Coordinates of C-alpha atoms in Angstrom, one line a residue:
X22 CA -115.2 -29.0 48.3
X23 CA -114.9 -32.0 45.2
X24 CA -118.1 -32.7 43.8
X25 CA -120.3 -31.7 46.6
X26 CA -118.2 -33.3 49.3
X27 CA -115.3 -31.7 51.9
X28 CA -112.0 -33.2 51.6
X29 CA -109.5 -32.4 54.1
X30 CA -106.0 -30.9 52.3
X31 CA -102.8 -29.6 53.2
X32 CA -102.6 -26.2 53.0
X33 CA -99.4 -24.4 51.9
X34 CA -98.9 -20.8 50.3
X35 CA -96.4 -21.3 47.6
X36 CA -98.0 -24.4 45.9
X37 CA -101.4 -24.1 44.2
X38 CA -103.9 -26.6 45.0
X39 CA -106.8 -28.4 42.8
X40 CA -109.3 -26.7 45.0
X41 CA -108.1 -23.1 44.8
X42 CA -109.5 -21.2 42.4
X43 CA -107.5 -19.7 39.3
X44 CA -105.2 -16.5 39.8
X45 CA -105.9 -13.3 38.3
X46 CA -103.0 -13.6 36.1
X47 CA -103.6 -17.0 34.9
X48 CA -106.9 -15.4 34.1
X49 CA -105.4 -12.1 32.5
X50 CA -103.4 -14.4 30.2
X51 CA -106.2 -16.6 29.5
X52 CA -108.1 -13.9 27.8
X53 CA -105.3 -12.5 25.8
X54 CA -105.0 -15.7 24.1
X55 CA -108.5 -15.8 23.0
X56 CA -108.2 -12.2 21.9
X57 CA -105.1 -13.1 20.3
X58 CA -106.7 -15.6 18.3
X59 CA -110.1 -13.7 17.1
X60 CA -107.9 -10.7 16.1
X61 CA -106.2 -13.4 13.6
X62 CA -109.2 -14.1 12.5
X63 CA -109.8 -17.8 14.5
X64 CA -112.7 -18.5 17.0
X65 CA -111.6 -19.8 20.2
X66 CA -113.4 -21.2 22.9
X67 CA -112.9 -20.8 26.9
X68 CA -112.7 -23.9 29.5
X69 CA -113.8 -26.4 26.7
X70 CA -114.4 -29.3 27.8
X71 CA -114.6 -33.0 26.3
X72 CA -117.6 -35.0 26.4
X73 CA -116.4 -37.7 27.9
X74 CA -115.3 -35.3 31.1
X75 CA -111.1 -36.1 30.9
X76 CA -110.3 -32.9 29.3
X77 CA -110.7 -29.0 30.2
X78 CA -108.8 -27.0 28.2
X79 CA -108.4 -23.0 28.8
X80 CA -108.6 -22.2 25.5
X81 CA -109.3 -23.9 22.6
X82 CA -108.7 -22.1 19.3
X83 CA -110.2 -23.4 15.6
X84 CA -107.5 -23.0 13.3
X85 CA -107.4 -23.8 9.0
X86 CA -107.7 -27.3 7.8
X87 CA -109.5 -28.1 10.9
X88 CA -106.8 -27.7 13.5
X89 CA -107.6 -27.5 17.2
X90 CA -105.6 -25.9 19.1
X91 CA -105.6 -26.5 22.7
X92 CA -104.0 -23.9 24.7
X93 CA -102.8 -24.7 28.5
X94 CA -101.6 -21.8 30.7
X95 CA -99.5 -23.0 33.6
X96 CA -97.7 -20.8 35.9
X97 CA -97.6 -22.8 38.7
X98 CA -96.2 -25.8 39.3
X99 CA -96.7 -29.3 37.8
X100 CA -95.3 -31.8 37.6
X101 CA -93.6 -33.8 34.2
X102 CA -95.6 -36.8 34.0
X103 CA -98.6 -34.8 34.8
X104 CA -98.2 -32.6 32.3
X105 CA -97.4 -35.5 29.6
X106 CA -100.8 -37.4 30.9
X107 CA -102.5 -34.5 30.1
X108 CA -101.2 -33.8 26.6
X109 CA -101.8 -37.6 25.8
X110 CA -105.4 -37.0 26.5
X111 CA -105.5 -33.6 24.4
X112 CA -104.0 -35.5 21.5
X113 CA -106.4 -38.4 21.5
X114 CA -109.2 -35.8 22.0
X115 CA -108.0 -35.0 18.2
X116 CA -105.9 -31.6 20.1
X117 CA -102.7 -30.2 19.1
X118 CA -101.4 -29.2 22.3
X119 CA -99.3 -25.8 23.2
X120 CA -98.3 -24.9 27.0
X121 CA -97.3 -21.7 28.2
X122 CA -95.1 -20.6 31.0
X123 CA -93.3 -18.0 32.9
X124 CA -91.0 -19.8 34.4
X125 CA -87.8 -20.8 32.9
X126 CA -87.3 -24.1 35.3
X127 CA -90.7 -25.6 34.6
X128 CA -90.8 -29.4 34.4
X129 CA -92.9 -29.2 30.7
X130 CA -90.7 -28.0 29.2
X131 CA -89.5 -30.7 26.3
X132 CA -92.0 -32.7 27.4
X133 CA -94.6 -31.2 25.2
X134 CA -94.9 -28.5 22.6
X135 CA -94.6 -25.5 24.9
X136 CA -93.2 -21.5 24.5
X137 CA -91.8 -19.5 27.5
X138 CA -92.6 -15.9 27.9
X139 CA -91.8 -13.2 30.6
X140 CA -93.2 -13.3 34.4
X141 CA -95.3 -10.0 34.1
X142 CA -98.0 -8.7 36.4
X143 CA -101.9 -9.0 35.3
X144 CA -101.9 -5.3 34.6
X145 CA -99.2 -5.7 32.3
X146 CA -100.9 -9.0 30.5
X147 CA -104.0 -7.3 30.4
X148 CA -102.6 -3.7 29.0
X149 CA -101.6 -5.4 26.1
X150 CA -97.7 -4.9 26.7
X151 CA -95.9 -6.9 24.1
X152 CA -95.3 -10.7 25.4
X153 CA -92.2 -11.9 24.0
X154 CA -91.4 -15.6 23.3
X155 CA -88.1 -16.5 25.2
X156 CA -88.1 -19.8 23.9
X157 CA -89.7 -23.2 22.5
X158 CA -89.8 -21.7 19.1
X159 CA -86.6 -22.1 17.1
X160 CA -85.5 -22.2 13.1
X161 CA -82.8 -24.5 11.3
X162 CA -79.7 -23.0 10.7
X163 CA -76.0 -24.6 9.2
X164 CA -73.2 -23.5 11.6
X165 CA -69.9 -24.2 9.8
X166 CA -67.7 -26.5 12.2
X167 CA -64.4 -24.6 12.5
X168 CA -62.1 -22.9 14.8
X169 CA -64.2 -20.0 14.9
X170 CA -67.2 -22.5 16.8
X171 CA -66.7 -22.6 20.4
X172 CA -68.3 -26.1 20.6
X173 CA -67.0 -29.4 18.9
X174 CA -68.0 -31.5 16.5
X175 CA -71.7 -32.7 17.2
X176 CA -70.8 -35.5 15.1
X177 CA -67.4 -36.5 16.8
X178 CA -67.8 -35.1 20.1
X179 CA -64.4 -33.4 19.5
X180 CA -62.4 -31.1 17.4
X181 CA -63.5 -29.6 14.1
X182 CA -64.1 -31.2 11.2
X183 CA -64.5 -28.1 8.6
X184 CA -68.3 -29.4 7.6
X185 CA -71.4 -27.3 7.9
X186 CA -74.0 -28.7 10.9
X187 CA -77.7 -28.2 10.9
X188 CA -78.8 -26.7 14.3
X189 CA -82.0 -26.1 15.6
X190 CA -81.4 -22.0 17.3
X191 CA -83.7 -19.6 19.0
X192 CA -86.2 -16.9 17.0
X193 CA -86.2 -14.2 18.5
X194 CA -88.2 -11.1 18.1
X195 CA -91.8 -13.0 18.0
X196 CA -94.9 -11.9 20.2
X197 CA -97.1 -14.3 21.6
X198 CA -99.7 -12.9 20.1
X199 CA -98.2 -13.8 16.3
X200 CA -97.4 -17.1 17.6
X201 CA -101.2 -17.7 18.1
X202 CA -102.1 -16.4 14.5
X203 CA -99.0 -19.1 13.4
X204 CA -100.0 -21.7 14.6
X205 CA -103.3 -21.5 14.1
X206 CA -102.8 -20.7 9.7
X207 CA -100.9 -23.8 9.8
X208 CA -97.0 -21.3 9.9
X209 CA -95.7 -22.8 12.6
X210 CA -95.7 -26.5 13.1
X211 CA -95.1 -29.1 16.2
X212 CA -91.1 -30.8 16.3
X213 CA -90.8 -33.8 18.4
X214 CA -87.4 -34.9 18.5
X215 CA -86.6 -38.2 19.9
X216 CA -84.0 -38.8 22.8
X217 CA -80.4 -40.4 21.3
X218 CA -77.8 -41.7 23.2
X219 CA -74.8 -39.6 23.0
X220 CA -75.8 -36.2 21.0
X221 CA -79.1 -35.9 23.1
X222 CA -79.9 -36.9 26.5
X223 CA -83.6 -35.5 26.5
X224 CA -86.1 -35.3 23.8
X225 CA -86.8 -31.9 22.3
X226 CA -90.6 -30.3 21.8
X227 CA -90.2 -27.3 20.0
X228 CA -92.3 -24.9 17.5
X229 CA -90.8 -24.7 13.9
X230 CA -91.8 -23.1 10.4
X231 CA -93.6 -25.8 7.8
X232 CA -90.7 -25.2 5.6
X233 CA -87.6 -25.8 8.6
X234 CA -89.8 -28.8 9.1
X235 CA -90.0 -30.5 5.3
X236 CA -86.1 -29.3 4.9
X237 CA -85.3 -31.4 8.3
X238 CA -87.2 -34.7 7.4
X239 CA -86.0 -34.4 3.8
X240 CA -82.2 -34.3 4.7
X241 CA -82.0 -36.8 7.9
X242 CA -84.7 -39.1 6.4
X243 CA -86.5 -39.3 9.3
X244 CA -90.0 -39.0 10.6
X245 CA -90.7 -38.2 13.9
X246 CA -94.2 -38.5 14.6
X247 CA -95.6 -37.6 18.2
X248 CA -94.3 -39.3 21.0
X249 CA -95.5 -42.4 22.5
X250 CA -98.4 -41.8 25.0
X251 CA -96.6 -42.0 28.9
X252 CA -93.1 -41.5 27.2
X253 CA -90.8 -39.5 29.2
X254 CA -88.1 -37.2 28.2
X255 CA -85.3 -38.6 29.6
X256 CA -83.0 -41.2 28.0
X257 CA -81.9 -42.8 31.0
X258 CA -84.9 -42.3 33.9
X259 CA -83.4 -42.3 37.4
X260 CA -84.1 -45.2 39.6
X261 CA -86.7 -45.6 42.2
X262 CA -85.5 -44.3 45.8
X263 CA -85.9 -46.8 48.4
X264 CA -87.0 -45.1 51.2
X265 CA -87.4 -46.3 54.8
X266 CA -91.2 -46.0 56.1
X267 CA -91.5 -42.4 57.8
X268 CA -94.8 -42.2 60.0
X269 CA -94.1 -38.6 60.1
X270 CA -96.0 -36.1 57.6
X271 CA -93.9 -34.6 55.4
X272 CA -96.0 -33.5 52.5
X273 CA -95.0 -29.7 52.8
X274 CA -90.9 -30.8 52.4
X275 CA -92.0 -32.8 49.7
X276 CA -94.0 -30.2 47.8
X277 CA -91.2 -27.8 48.9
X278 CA -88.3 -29.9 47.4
X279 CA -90.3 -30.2 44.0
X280 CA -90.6 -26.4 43.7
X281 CA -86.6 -26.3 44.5
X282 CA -85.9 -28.9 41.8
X283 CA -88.6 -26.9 39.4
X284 CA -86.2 -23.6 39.8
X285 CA -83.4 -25.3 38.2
X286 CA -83.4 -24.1 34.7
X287 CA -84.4 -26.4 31.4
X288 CA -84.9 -24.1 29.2
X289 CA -81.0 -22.6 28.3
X290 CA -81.5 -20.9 25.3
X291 CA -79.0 -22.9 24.0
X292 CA -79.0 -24.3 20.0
X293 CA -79.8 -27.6 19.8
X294 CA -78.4 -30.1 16.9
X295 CA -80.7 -31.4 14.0
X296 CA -78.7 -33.8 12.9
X297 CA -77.6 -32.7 9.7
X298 CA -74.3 -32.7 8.3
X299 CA -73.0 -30.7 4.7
X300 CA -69.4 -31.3 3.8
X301 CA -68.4 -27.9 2.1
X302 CA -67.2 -28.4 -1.5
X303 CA -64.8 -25.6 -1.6
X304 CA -62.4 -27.5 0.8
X305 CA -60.7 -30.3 -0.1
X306 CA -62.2 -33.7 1.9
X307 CA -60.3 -34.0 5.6
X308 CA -58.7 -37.8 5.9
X309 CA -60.3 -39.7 8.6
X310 CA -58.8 -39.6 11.8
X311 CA -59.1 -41.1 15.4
X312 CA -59.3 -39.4 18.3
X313 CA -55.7 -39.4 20.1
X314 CA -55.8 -41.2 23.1
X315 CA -53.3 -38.6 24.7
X316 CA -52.1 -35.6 23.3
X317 CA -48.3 -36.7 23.7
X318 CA -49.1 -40.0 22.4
X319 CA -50.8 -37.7 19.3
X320 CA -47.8 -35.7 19.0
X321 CA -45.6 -38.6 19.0
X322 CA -47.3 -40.3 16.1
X323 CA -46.7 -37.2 13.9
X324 CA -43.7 -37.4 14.4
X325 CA -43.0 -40.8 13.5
X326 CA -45.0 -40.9 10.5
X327 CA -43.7 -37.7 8.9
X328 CA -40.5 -37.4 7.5
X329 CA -38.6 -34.2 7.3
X330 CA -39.6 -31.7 4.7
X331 CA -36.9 -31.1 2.3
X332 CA -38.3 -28.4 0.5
X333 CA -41.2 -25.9 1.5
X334 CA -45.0 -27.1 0.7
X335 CA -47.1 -25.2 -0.4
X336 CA -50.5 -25.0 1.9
X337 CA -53.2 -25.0 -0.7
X338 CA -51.5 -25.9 -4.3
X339 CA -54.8 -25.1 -6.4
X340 CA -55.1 -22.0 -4.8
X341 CA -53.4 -18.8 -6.7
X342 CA -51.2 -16.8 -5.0
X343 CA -52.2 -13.4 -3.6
X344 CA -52.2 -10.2 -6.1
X345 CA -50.1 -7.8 -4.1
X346 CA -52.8 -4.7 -2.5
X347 CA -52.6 -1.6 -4.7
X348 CA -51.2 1.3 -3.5
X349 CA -52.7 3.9 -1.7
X350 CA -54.1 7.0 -3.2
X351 CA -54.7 10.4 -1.7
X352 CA -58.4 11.3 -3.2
X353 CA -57.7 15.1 -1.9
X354 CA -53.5 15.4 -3.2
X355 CA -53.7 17.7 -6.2
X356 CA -52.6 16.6 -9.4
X357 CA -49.1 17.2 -9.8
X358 CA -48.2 19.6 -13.0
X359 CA -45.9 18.2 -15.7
X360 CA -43.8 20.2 -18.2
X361 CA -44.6 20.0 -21.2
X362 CA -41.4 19.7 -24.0
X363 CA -40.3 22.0 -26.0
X364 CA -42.8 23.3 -28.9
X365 CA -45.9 21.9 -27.5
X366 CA -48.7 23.0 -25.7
X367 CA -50.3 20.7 -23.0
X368 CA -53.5 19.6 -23.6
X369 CA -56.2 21.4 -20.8
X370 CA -58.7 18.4 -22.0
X371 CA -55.8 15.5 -21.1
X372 CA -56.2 13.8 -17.6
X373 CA -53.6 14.9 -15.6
X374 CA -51.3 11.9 -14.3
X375 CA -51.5 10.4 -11.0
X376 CA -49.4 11.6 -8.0
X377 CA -46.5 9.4 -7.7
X378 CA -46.3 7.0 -4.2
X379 CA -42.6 8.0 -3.0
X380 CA -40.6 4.9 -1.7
X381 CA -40.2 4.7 1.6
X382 CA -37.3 5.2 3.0
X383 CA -35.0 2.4 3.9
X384 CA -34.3 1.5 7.8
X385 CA -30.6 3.3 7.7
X386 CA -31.8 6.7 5.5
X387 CA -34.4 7.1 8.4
X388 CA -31.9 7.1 11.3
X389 CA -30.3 9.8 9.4
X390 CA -32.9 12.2 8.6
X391 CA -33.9 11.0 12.6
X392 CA -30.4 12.4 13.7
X393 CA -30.7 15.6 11.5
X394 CA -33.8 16.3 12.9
X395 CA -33.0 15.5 16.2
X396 CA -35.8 13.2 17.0
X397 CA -35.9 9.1 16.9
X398 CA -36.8 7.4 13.4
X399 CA -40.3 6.3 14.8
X400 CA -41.1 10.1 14.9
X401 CA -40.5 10.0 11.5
X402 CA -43.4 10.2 8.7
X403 CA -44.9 12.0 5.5
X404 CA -46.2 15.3 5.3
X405 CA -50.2 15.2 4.9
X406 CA -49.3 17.9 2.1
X407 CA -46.2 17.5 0.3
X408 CA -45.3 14.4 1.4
X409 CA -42.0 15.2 2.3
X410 CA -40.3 13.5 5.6
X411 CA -41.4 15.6 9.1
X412 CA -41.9 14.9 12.7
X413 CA -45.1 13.6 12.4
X414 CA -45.1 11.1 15.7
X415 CA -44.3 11.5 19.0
X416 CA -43.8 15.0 21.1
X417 CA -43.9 17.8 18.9
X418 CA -45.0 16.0 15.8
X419 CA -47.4 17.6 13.5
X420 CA -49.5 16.1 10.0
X421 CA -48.1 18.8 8.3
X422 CA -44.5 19.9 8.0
X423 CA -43.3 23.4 8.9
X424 CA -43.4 24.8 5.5
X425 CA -47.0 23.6 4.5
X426 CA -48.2 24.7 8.4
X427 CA -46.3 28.1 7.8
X428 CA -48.6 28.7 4.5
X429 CA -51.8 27.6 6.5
X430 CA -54.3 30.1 7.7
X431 CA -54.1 29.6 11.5
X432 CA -57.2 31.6 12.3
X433 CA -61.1 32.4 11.1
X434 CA -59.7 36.1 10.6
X435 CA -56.7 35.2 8.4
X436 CA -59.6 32.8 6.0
X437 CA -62.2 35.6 5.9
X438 CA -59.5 37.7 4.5
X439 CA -58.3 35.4 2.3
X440 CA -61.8 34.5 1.1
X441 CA -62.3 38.6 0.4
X442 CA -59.6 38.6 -1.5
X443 CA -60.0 36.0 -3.9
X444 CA -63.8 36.9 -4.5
X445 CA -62.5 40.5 -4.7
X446 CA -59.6 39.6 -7.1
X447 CA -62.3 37.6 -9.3

């Protein structure tokens, strides 16, 4: 029934129709919203509707400085121009609009302002289990353009150029419920950004901070205000199919092939450039270069241009060279007693002098002590005590030589004892 009169439909069970009533989900999550929104301290309204009769909005939450937030759940399918119609009629209603979805393949998404959280059951939406955002809200960060980037340049499609690149990446860690409470305090602000040919085929919708915002516009220049009402998201729409007249129905294959194409997912987590480029000062500025048309070709140029070095360069000439590392200390080695000379008396007060590092031995001294020992000179090493040369690697090798290991309690018994005796002795 439409407005008091029956209209015959088709009838499938995977697509919702205009005539079926909400789902108990869509219901569940319906409510948390609003509940959301009061426990920030907002009113919000249920199934408000315009005056005029164009718009019905499933929630509608009053934020600060007279922001209306219009709240659209959809977890079924609909379609992209649909779904831009109706957020055209939310913002010239005086609405800022936000979507919300389950589904990671949903044609809104970058087509309006929207966040993506998990499919969950309407016991788990109603329970209050936590309802992470998996993505339309992201924050600016500078990625540094080097080898250690997997992608190229933004700027040159190719290679690295050694600059740091604004990028717009995912927040994680925030609750629908907070996101809400952001919006609505005027936090979190709407991002429209703009198809361009070459860095982005599709125009972006996304949910930043008020500062990532004002620190984008002040650096690119630009001012992206909402998108123009009926604007799609594609740069380059695909042209109408020109189909031979079918007498046949085949409403259920087409609603079919729209959920198929609907699974396909736009929402990849992925970072997404802002535009913004920092040369770092540290390094000194790269010449500019053209990409090689082949990599022989490339190769072949260098060649030709450079002449044969004569002498060693050095890489960086402004850059000192490195201090040699210090050696290595043993924190636990006892101090090593000195003699004192003749007629004095050393000083209990005086800081003992550091152990002395002994130099290792050279490649031919360790094939000798190897072939006294009977072992190879990779067995060779320094006793963890005394530091003098053992069998430390290998079969049979041991931190400590066989001296210091002979002197070394090898039981509880033998350190009780020894214990006893020293507290006895003292």
């Amino acid at each position: 029934m439409r407005r008091g009169r029956p209209i015959a439909v088709h009838y499938t069970t995977g697509i919702r129709h205009p005539t079926r009533p909400e789902s108990p989900r869509h219901k569940a999550l319906k409510e948390r919203i609003a509940r959301a929104a009061e426990t920030a301290g907002f009113s919000a309204e249920l199934e408000s509707r315009a005056p005029d009769g164009r718009r019905r909005t499933d929630v509608l939450v009053h934020g600060d400085n007279g922001l209306r937030l219009g709240c659209e759940i959809q977890l079924s399918y609909e379609t992209g121009p649909s779904v831009s119609k109706r957020s055209d009629i939310a913002r010239a209603d005086g609405l800022s609009p936000l979507w919300t979805t389950d589904d990671r393949g949903a044609p809104l998404i970058d087509c309006t302002p929207w966040a993506r959280i998990d499919h969950l059951s309407e016991a788990a939406i109603s329970g209050g289990n936590a309802l992470l955002v998996r993505g339309g809200v992201k924050k600016l960060e500078m990625v540094r353009c080097d080898s250690s980037n997997p992608l190229p340049c933004p700027d040159r499609n190719y290679g690295r150029c050694n600059q740091w690149h604004g990028a717009w990446s995912p927040t994680l860690g925030i609750h629908l419920d907070q996101l809400i409470g952001a919006i609505a305090g005027g936090t979190y602000v709407p991002l429209y950004l703009p198809a361009q040919p070459g860095r982005r085929g599709r125009a972006a919708h996304m949910w930043v901070t008020a500062q990532d915002r004002k620190t984008f516009l002040d650096a690119t220049g630009e001012n992206p205000a909402e998108p123009e009402p009926g604007s799609v998201d594609d740069d380059e729409p695909a042209a109408p199919e020109r189909l031979a007249l079918n007498r046949n129905c085949t409403y259920t294959e087409t609603e079919n092939a729209k959920t198929r194409r609907g699974s396909t997912p736009r929402d990849t987590g992925g970072s997404v450039p802002a535009g913004i480029s920092v040369r770092d000062q540290t390094a000194p500025p790269a010449p500019p270069e053209s990409r090689p048309s082949t990599f022989l070709s490339h190769v072949a140029a260098q060649h030709r241009a450079a002449p044969p070095p004569t002498v060693p360069q050095q890489r960086n000439p402004t850059a000192p060279a490195p201090a040699s590392p210090a050696p290595f200390t043993r924190p636990n080695k006892p101090p090593q007693p000195t003699s004192a000379p003749a007629g004095q008396t050393q000083s209990l007060s005086a800081a003992p002098p550091g152990p002395v590092q002994p130099t290792p031995a050279p490649r031919q001294d360790r094939r000798i002590l190897a072939a006294q020992m009977g072992c190879q000179p990779e067995q060779l090493g320094r006793c963890a005590s005394c530091y003098e040369p053992t069998i430390r690697y290998g079969n049979g090798g041991n931190p400590l030589c066989p001296p210091c290991k002979a002197r070394r309690p090898s039981s509880v018994t033998e350190i009780i004892s020894s214990a006893t005796a020293q507290s006895g002795t003292a």
